[in-house]
Amino acid sequence: MILTEEQKKILNGEYGNGKAMAMQVLVGMAKCFDAPRLVPISRVHISMSAQEGDTWFATKLWRAGAVCAVTPTVNPGYSLDYFKGKISDEAVDNMQRTREAYEGLGARMTYCCTPYLADNVPQYHEIISFSETNATIYANAVQGAYTNRESSASALCAAVTGYAPEYGMLLEENRYATVAVDVRAKLRGDFDYSVLGLLGKKIGGGVPVFYGLPEKISTEALIGLGTVLNVSSNYDTFHIPGVTAEMVREHNKYGERVQREVVITQDDLDAALEAFSPAEEKEISYGVFGCPHYTYDQVAELLRLFDGKPSRVPVYVLTSGRVVLQARKNGVEERLRALGVDLIPDTCVDEYYCWGHLADRFGVSDSLKGYYYMQVSGLRMAVRDTATCVRALQEGVVR
Amino acid sequence: MTNEVFSCREISAGIAEGEALISDDRILFYHADFASGTICESGHSLNGVCVKDKILIFPGGKGSSVVQMDGMYKLEKNHAAPRAFIVQEPDTVLVSCTIVMGVPMVDRAEKEFYSTVKNGDYIRVDTQKQTIEILRRAQKE
């Protein structure tokens, strides 16, 4: 592997220990994945988590004097404002230590897992380093940026040094579709695209290109598809003719190296949802939305679906600080609150400190990924499309 | 006394000795009891098995971009972590985590190693020499 003079200086500690440590990680990764060199990156998103391991590493780099060469955006932890008085002192201290380390490193504390919609929007074929699997696949597939599926640690190292190892998705040859997925089912709403994402085992490894989908697909549906593809399996990117960036710009070029074909039927979709979240009639005691973070349109749609009839149980909607501010300005936040629906900024579903009190209780969500992570904390949920969730919340029973 | 040496490739530097423990499945260290080092994932080939102080032989990692490191960190903090990893398909998350945490890891172990190693064999991983040695065979039951 060839390092530039500048990269050697970083590795040898001429810019301090912190940068040298970050460079060691990148060089180790480059060797492992046979990357010939490290290339400059112009954007970074870090799946910061406020979990112990992640905070430990960020603190270690910060204490060693590292400062980010490329200002990263970061994932949510939990909002100390919203959870004030509701979480332990230990939890407050933990979030503060995470914030202190990342701020010290020079991160932009956006606390949002959909940075590609605002704040940190990649350009076509821009070389970037994004961790957070929903962000990585959206940036690669929908926006046509070049990023590997980084870990929070490797993305932080990229931010500190300004470089990433050149392998995988950073090489054009690896971005061609390898498996054609013929969808012989009618996808009616955004939720159906999430269910399609559950079929990772059937689709198999590689880069999928989806045929048989509508010409216009919503941003939220595309977020859902990419997100759940990385719940059921692991994918770096996907293609949809006329929709995703590389196929829009280069027509069918990225679909010309397909090696096998998979057919997905309505029965496959129904069976996948039934296996993940079986149909049942059951009382519920909460609802959770916003994994990944809800967009403004999803927040507004939720208000429309409630149609003035309040929820019988508490409803938590996770979104960005930016969306909460807009909703506040427009009166949407107030109207939702009157229905029993809280908009919560800066917070992730995967935070035991915030959601552990719901353990063993039954709720509803429209997020397959959210449930996948919350069940680790002991929560039990039915996962349904948003309209079904809203009806369940209004009746106190999911059907 | 056996002394069989097999070649491998260094991913994360270090030298470690311990009992071999083989997993057929990919591992996410988040799904473990951090105090004891026991894997807790129903359906996993190591469900209920303790990984503390073992040299783990497994296909590779899985799971999202951040929980893997959290799991490894908590095991390490409780002195319940494995001593080294021998993998077949390293992924970005596992590679960056092992380098960051200083856990020795190798891949590309030669075929003969996989056909001969058994659970409980006492083995030594040396990433600088890029070798795995079987120092003692497991006691027969």
JSON list of N, CA, C and O in Angstrom, two decimals, chain B residues 22-59:
[
{"chain": "B", "resi": 22, "resn": "ILE", "atom": "N", "xyz": [-14.74, -22.86, 18.68]},
{"chain": "B", "resi": 22, "resn": "ILE", "atom": "CA", "xyz": [-15.19, -22.71, 17.30]},
{"chain": "B", "resi": 22, "resn": "ILE", "atom": "C", "xyz": [-16.67, -22.35, 17.24]},
{"chain": "B", "resi": 22, "resn": "ILE", "atom": "O", "xyz": [-17.49, -22.98, 17.91]},
{"chain": "B", "resi": 23, "resn": "SER", "atom": "N", "xyz": [-17.01, -21.32, 16.47]},
{"chain": "B", "resi": 23, "resn": "SER", "atom": "CA", "xyz": [-18.40, -20.95, 16.23]},
{"chain": "B", "resi": 23, "resn": "SER", "atom": "C", "xyz": [-18.72, -21.12, 14.75]},
{"chain": "B", "resi": 23, "resn": "SER", "atom": "O", "xyz": [-17.97, -20.66, 13.89]},
{"chain": "B", "resi": 24, "resn": "ASP", "atom": "N", "xyz": [-19.84, -21.79, 14.46]},
{"chain": "B", "resi": 24, "resn": "ASP", "atom": "CA", "xyz": [-20.27, -21.93, 13.06]},
{"chain": "B", "resi": 24, "resn": "ASP", "atom": "C", "xyz": [-20.92, -20.64, 12.58]},
{"chain": "B", "resi": 24, "resn": "ASP", "atom": "O", "xyz": [-21.01, -20.39, 11.38]},
{"chain": "B", "resi": 25, "resn": "ASP", "atom": "N", "xyz": [-21.40, -19.84, 13.53]},
{"chain": "B", "resi": 25, "resn": "ASP", "atom": "CA", "xyz": [-22.18, -18.65, 13.15]},
{"chain": "B", "resi": 25, "resn": "ASP", "atom": "C", "xyz": [-21.36, -17.37, 13.34]},
{"chain": "B", "resi": 25, "resn": "ASP", "atom": "O", "xyz": [-20.45, -17.32, 14.16]},
{"chain": "B", "resi": 26, "resn": "ARG", "atom": "N", "xyz": [-21.78, -16.35, 12.62]},
{"chain": "B", "resi": 26, "resn": "ARG", "atom": "CA", "xyz": [-21.22, -15.01, 12.81]},
{"chain": "B", "resi": 26, "resn": "ARG", "atom": "C", "xyz": [-21.55, -14.52, 14.22]},
{"chain": "B", "resi": 26, "resn": "ARG", "atom": "O", "xyz": [-22.55, -14.94, 14.79]},
{"chain": "B", "resi": 27, "resn": "ILE", "atom": "N", "xyz": [-20.74, -13.65, 14.75]},
{"chain": "B", "resi": 27, "resn": "ILE", "atom": "CA", "xyz": [-20.94, -13.23, 16.14]},
{"chain": "B", "resi": 27, "resn": "ILE", "atom": "C", "xyz": [-21.14, -11.72, 16.25]},
{"chain": "B", "resi": 27, "resn": "ILE", "atom": "O", "xyz": [-20.42, -10.94, 15.62]},
{"chain": "B", "resi": 28, "resn": "LEU", "atom": "N", "xyz": [-22.14, -11.33, 17.06]},
{"chain": "B", "resi": 28, "resn": "LEU", "atom": "CA", "xyz": [-22.31, -9.94, 17.48]},
{"chain": "B", "resi": 28, "resn": "LEU", "atom": "C", "xyz": [-22.12, -9.95, 18.99]},
{"chain": "B", "resi": 28, "resn": "LEU", "atom": "O", "xyz": [-22.93, -10.52, 19.72]},
{"chain": "B", "resi": 29, "resn": "PHE", "atom": "N", "xyz": [-21.04, -9.33, 19.47]},
{"chain": "B", "resi": 29, "resn": "PHE", "atom": "CA", "xyz": [-20.69, -9.43, 20.89]},
{"chain": "B", "resi": 29, "resn": "PHE", "atom": "C", "xyz": [-21.64, -8.64, 21.79]},
{"chain": "B", "resi": 29, "resn": "PHE", "atom": "O", "xyz": [-21.57, -8.74, 23.01]},
{"chain": "B", "resi": 30, "resn": "TYR", "atom": "N", "xyz": [-22.52, -7.86, 21.17]},
{"chain": "B", "resi": 30, "resn": "TYR", "atom": "CA", "xyz": [-23.57, -7.15, 21.92]},
{"chain": "B", "resi": 30, "resn": "TYR", "atom": "C", "xyz": [-24.54, -8.16, 22.55]},
{"chain": "B", "resi": 30, "resn": "TYR", "atom": "O", "xyz": [-25.11, -7.89, 23.60]},
{"chain": "B", "resi": 31, "resn": "HIS", "atom": "N", "xyz": [-24.70, -9.30, 21.88]},
{"chain": "B", "resi": 31, "resn": "HIS", "atom": "CA", "xyz": [-25.61, -10.33, 22.39]},
{"chain": "B", "resi": 31, "resn": "HIS", "atom": "C", "xyz": [-24.84, -11.27, 23.33]},
{"chain": "B", "resi": 31, "resn": "HIS", "atom": "O", "xyz": [-24.63, -12.44, 23.04]},
{"chain": "B", "resi": 32, "resn": "ALA", "atom": "N", "xyz": [-24.36, -10.71, 24.44]},
{"chain": "B", "resi": 32, "resn": "ALA", "atom": "CA", "xyz": [-23.61, -11.53, 25.42]},
{"chain": "B", "resi": 32, "resn": "ALA", "atom": "C", "xyz": [-23.93, -11.03, 26.81]},
{"chain": "B", "resi": 32, "resn": "ALA", "atom": "O", "xyz": [-24.34, -9.88, 27.00]},
{"chain": "B", "resi": 33, "resn": "ASP", "atom": "N", "xyz": [-23.72, -11.91, 27.79]},
{"chain": "B", "resi": 33, "resn": "ASP", "atom": "CA", "xyz": [-23.77, -11.47, 29.18]},
{"chain": "B", "resi": 33, "resn": "ASP", "atom": "C", "xyz": [-22.37, -10.96, 29.50]},
{"chain": "B", "resi": 33, "resn": "ASP", "atom": "O", "xyz": [-21.42, -11.72, 29.52]},
{"chain": "B", "resi": 34, "resn": "PHE", "atom": "N", "xyz": [-22.29, -9.63, 29.70]},
{"chain": "B", "resi": 34, "resn": "PHE", "atom": "CA", "xyz": [-20.97, -9.01, 29.75]},
{"chain": "B", "resi": 34, "resn": "PHE", "atom": "C", "xyz": [-20.18, -9.39, 31.01]},
{"chain": "B", "resi": 34, "resn": "PHE", "atom": "O", "xyz": [-18.97, -9.36, 31.02]},
{"chain": "B", "resi": 35, "resn": "ALA", "atom": "N", "xyz": [-20.88, -9.75, 32.08]},
{"chain": "B", "resi": 35, "resn": "ALA", "atom": "CA", "xyz": [-20.19, -10.09, 33.32]},
{"chain": "B", "resi": 35, "resn": "ALA", "atom": "C", "xyz": [-19.47, -11.43, 33.20]},
{"chain": "B", "resi": 35, "resn": "ALA", "atom": "O", "xyz": [-18.35, -11.60, 33.67]},
{"chain": "B", "resi": 36, "resn": "SER", "atom": "N", "xyz": [-20.11, -12.39, 32.53]},
{"chain": "B", "resi": 36, "resn": "SER", "atom": "CA", "xyz": [-19.54, -13.74, 32.48]},
{"chain": "B", "resi": 36, "resn": "SER", "atom": "C", "xyz": [-18.87, -14.05, 31.14]},
{"chain": "B", "resi": 36, "resn": "SER", "atom": "O", "xyz": [-18.06, -14.96, 31.04]},
{"chain": "B", "resi": 37, "resn": "GLY", "atom": "N", "xyz": [-19.23, -13.29, 30.08]},
{"chain": "B", "resi": 37, "resn": "GLY", "atom": "CA", "xyz": [-18.70, -13.60, 28.76]},
{"chain": "B", "resi": 37, "resn": "GLY", "atom": "C", "xyz": [-19.47, -14.70, 28.05]},
{"chain": "B", "resi": 37, "resn": "GLY", "atom": "O", "xyz": [-18.96, -15.34, 27.13]},
{"chain": "B", "resi": 38, "resn": "THR", "atom": "N", "xyz": [-20.73, -14.91, 28.46]},
{"chain": "B", "resi": 38, "resn": "THR", "atom": "CA", "xyz": [-21.54, -15.96, 27.84]},
{"chain": "B", "resi": 38, "resn": "THR", "atom": "C", "xyz": [-22.37, -15.38, 26.69]},
{"chain": "B", "resi": 38, "resn": "THR", "atom": "O", "xyz": [-23.02, -14.35, 26.85]},
{"chain": "B", "resi": 39, "resn": "ILE", "atom": "N", "xyz": [-22.35, -16.05, 25.55]},
{"chain": "B", "resi": 39, "resn": "ILE", "atom": "CA", "xyz": [-23.14, -15.60, 24.40]},
{"chain": "B", "resi": 39, "resn": "ILE", "atom": "C", "xyz": [-24.62, -15.88, 24.66]},
{"chain": "B", "resi": 39, "resn": "ILE", "atom": "O", "xyz": [-24.98, -16.99, 25.09]},
{"chain": "B", "resi": 40, "resn": "CYS", "atom": "N", "xyz": [-25.46, -14.86, 24.46]},
{"chain": "B", "resi": 40, "resn": "CYS", "atom": "CA", "xyz": [-26.90, -15.00, 24.69]},
{"chain": "B", "resi": 40, "resn": "CYS", "atom": "C", "xyz": [-27.64, -14.65, 23.41]},
{"chain": "B", "resi": 40, "resn": "CYS", "atom": "O", "xyz": [-28.04, -13.51, 23.22]},
{"chain": "B", "resi": 41, "resn": "GLU", "atom": "N", "xyz": [-27.78, -15.58, 22.52]},
{"chain": "B", "resi": 41, "resn": "GLU", "atom": "CA", "xyz": [-28.54, -15.33, 21.29]},
{"chain": "B", "resi": 41, "resn": "GLU", "atom": "C", "xyz": [-29.18, -16.64, 20.90]},
{"chain": "B", "resi": 41, "resn": "GLU", "atom": "O", "xyz": [-28.48, -17.58, 20.50]},
{"chain": "B", "resi": 42, "resn": "SER", "atom": "N", "xyz": [-30.52, -16.69, 21.03]},
{"chain": "B", "resi": 42, "resn": "SER", "atom": "CA", "xyz": [-31.18, -17.97, 20.78]},
{"chain": "B", "resi": 42, "resn": "SER", "atom": "C", "xyz": [-30.95, -18.36, 19.32]},
{"chain": "B", "resi": 42, "resn": "SER", "atom": "O", "xyz": [-30.96, -17.52, 18.43]},
{"chain": "B", "resi": 43, "resn": "GLY", "atom": "N", "xyz": [-30.68, -19.63, 19.11]},
{"chain": "B", "resi": 43, "resn": "GLY", "atom": "CA", "xyz": [-30.42, -20.13, 17.76]},
{"chain": "B", "resi": 43, "resn": "GLY", "atom": "C", "xyz": [-28.96, -20.07, 17.37]},
{"chain": "B", "resi": 43, "resn": "GLY", "atom": "O", "xyz": [-28.56, -20.65, 16.36]},
{"chain": "B", "resi": 44, "resn": "HIS", "atom": "N", "xyz": [-28.14, -19.38, 18.16]},
{"chain": "B", "resi": 44, "resn": "HIS", "atom": "CA", "xyz": [-26.71, -19.26, 17.83]},
{"chain": "B", "resi": 44, "resn": "HIS", "atom": "C", "xyz": [-25.97, -20.51, 18.30]},
{"chain": "B", "resi": 44, "resn": "HIS", "atom": "O", "xyz": [-26.29, -21.07, 19.34]},
{"chain": "B", "resi": 45, "resn": "SER", "atom": "N", "xyz": [-24.99, -20.93, 17.51]},
{"chain": "B", "resi": 45, "resn": "SER", "atom": "CA", "xyz": [-24.29, -22.18, 17.86]},
{"chain": "B", "resi": 45, "resn": "SER", "atom": "C", "xyz": [-23.52, -22.04, 19.18]},
{"chain": "B", "resi": 45, "resn": "SER", "atom": "O", "xyz": [-23.19, -23.04, 19.81]},
{"chain": "B", "resi": 46, "resn": "LEU", "atom": "N", "xyz": [-23.24, -20.81, 19.61]},
{"chain": "B", "resi": 46, "resn": "LEU", "atom": "CA", "xyz": [-22.56, -20.62, 20.90]},
{"chain": "B", "resi": 46, "resn": "LEU", "atom": "C", "xyz": [-23.50, -20.13, 22.00]},
{"chain": "B", "resi": 46, "resn": "LEU", "atom": "O", "xyz": [-23.04, -19.68, 23.04]},
{"chain": "B", "resi": 47, "resn": "ASN", "atom": "N", "xyz": [-24.82, -20.20, 21.75]},
{"chain": "B", "resi": 47, "resn": "ASN", "atom": "CA", "xyz": [-25.76, -19.72, 22.78]},
{"chain": "B", "resi": 47, "resn": "ASN", "atom": "C", "xyz": [-25.50, -20.44, 24.10]},
{"chain": "B", "resi": 47, "resn": "ASN", "atom": "O", "xyz": [-25.49, -21.67, 24.16]},
{"chain": "B", "resi": 48, "resn": "GLY", "atom": "N", "xyz": [-25.25, -19.66, 25.16]},
{"chain": "B", "resi": 48, "resn": "GLY", "atom": "CA", "xyz": [-25.00, -20.26, 26.47]},
{"chain": "B", "resi": 48, "resn": "GLY", "atom": "C", "xyz": [-23.55, -20.67, 26.71]},
{"chain": "B", "resi": 48, "resn": "GLY", "atom": "O", "xyz": [-23.21, -21.16, 27.77]},
{"chain": "B", "resi": 49, "resn": "VAL", "atom": "N", "xyz": [-22.70, -20.43, 25.70]},
{"chain": "B", "resi": 49, "resn": "VAL", "atom": "CA", "xyz": [-21.28, -20.83, 25.83]},
{"chain": "B", "resi": 49, "resn": "VAL", "atom": "C", "xyz": [-20.46, -19.60, 26.21]},
{"chain": "B", "resi": 49, "resn": "VAL", "atom": "O", "xyz": [-20.69, -18.50, 25.73]},
{"chain": "B", "resi": 50, "resn": "CYS", "atom": "N", "xyz": [-19.46, -19.80, 27.10]},
{"chain": "B", "resi": 50, "resn": "CYS", "atom": "CA", "xyz": [-18.63, -18.70, 27.58]},
{"chain": "B", "resi": 50, "resn": "CYS", "atom": "C", "xyz": [-17.43, -18.49, 26.66]},
{"chain": "B", "resi": 50, "resn": "CYS", "atom": "O", "xyz": [-16.72, -19.44, 26.31]},
{"chain": "B", "resi": 51, "resn": "VAL", "atom": "N", "xyz": [-17.19, -17.25, 26.25]},
{"chain": "B", "resi": 51, "resn": "VAL", "atom": "CA", "xyz": [-16.08, -16.95, 25.33]},
{"chain": "B", "resi": 51, "resn": "VAL", "atom": "C", "xyz": [-14.88, -16.35, 26.06]},
{"chain": "B", "resi": 51, "resn": "VAL", "atom": "O", "xyz": [-13.85, -16.07, 25.46]},
{"chain": "B", "resi": 52, "resn": "LYS", "atom": "N", "xyz": [-15.00, -16.17, 27.36]},
{"chain": "B", "resi": 52, "resn": "LYS", "atom": "CA", "xyz": [-13.94, -15.55, 28.15]},
{"chain": "B", "resi": 52, "resn": "LYS", "atom": "C", "xyz": [-12.61, -16.29, 27.99]},
{"chain": "B", "resi": 52, "resn": "LYS", "atom": "O", "xyz": [-12.56, -17.51, 28.12]},
{"chain": "B", "resi": 53, "resn": "ASP", "atom": "N", "xyz": [-11.56, -15.53, 27.68]},
{"chain": "B", "resi": 53, "resn": "ASP", "atom": "CA", "xyz": [-10.19, -16.04, 27.56]},
{"chain": "B", "resi": 53, "resn": "ASP", "atom": "C", "xyz": [-9.98, -17.06, 26.44]},
{"chain": "B", "resi": 53, "resn": "ASP", "atom": "O", "xyz": [-8.94, -17.69, 26.37]},
{"chain": "B", "resi": 54, "resn": "LYS", "atom": "N", "xyz": [-10.97, -17.20, 25.57]},
{"chain": "B", "resi": 54, "resn": "LYS", "atom": "CA", "xyz": [-10.82, -18.17, 24.47]},
{"chain": "B", "resi": 54, "resn": "LYS", "atom": "C", "xyz": [-10.13, -17.50, 23.28]},
{"chain": "B", "resi": 54, "resn": "LYS", "atom": "O", "xyz": [-10.11, -16.28, 23.15]},
{"chain": "B", "resi": 55, "resn": "ILE", "atom": "N", "xyz": [-9.60, -18.34, 22.41]},
{"chain": "B", "resi": 55, "resn": "ILE", "atom": "CA", "xyz": [-9.23, -17.89, 21.07]},
{"chain": "B", "resi": 55, "resn": "ILE", "atom": "C", "xyz": [-10.41, -18.30, 20.20]},
{"chain": "B", "resi": 55, "resn": "ILE", "atom": "O", "xyz": [-10.65, -19.48, 19.99]},
{"chain": "B", "resi": 56, "resn": "LEU", "atom": "N", "xyz": [-11.15, -17.31, 19.73]},
{"chain": "B", "resi": 56, "resn": "LEU", "atom": "CA", "xyz": [-12.41, -17.59, 19.03]},
{"chain": "B", "resi": 56, "resn": "LEU", "atom": "C", "xyz": [-12.16, -17.80, 17.54]},
{"chain": "B", "resi": 56, "resn": "LEU", "atom": "O", "xyz": [-11.55, -16.95, 16.89]},
{"chain": "B", "resi": 57, "resn": "ILE", "atom": "N", "xyz": [-12.70, -18.89, 17.04]},
{"chain": "B", "resi": 57, "resn": "ILE", "atom": "CA", "xyz": [-12.59, -19.20, 15.61]},
{"chain": "B", "resi": 57, "resn": "ILE", "atom": "C", "xyz": [-14.00, -19.11, 15.04]},
{"chain": "B", "resi": 57, "resn": "ILE", "atom": "O", "xyz": [-14.87, -19.91, 15.41]},
{"chain": "B", "resi": 58, "resn": "PHE", "atom": "N", "xyz": [-14.28, -18.09, 14.23]},
{"chain": "B", "resi": 58, "resn": "PHE", "atom": "CA", "xyz": [-15.65, -17.87, 13.74]},
{"chain": "B", "resi": 58, "resn": "PHE", "atom": "C", "xyz": [-15.61, -17.25, 12.35]},
{"chain": "B", "resi": 58, "resn": "PHE", "atom": "O", "xyz": [-14.58, -16.72, 11.93]},
{"chain": "B", "resi": 59, "resn": "PRO", "atom": "N", "xyz": [-16.75, -17.32, 11.63]},
{"chain": "B", "resi": 59, "resn": "PRO", "atom": "CA", "xyz": [-16.74, -16.82, 10.25]},
{"chain": "B", "resi": 59, "resn": "PRO", "atom": "C", "xyz": [-16.48, -15.31, 10.16]},
{"chain": "B", "resi": 59, "resn": "PRO", "atom": "O", "xyz": [-15.74, -14.86, 9.28]}
]
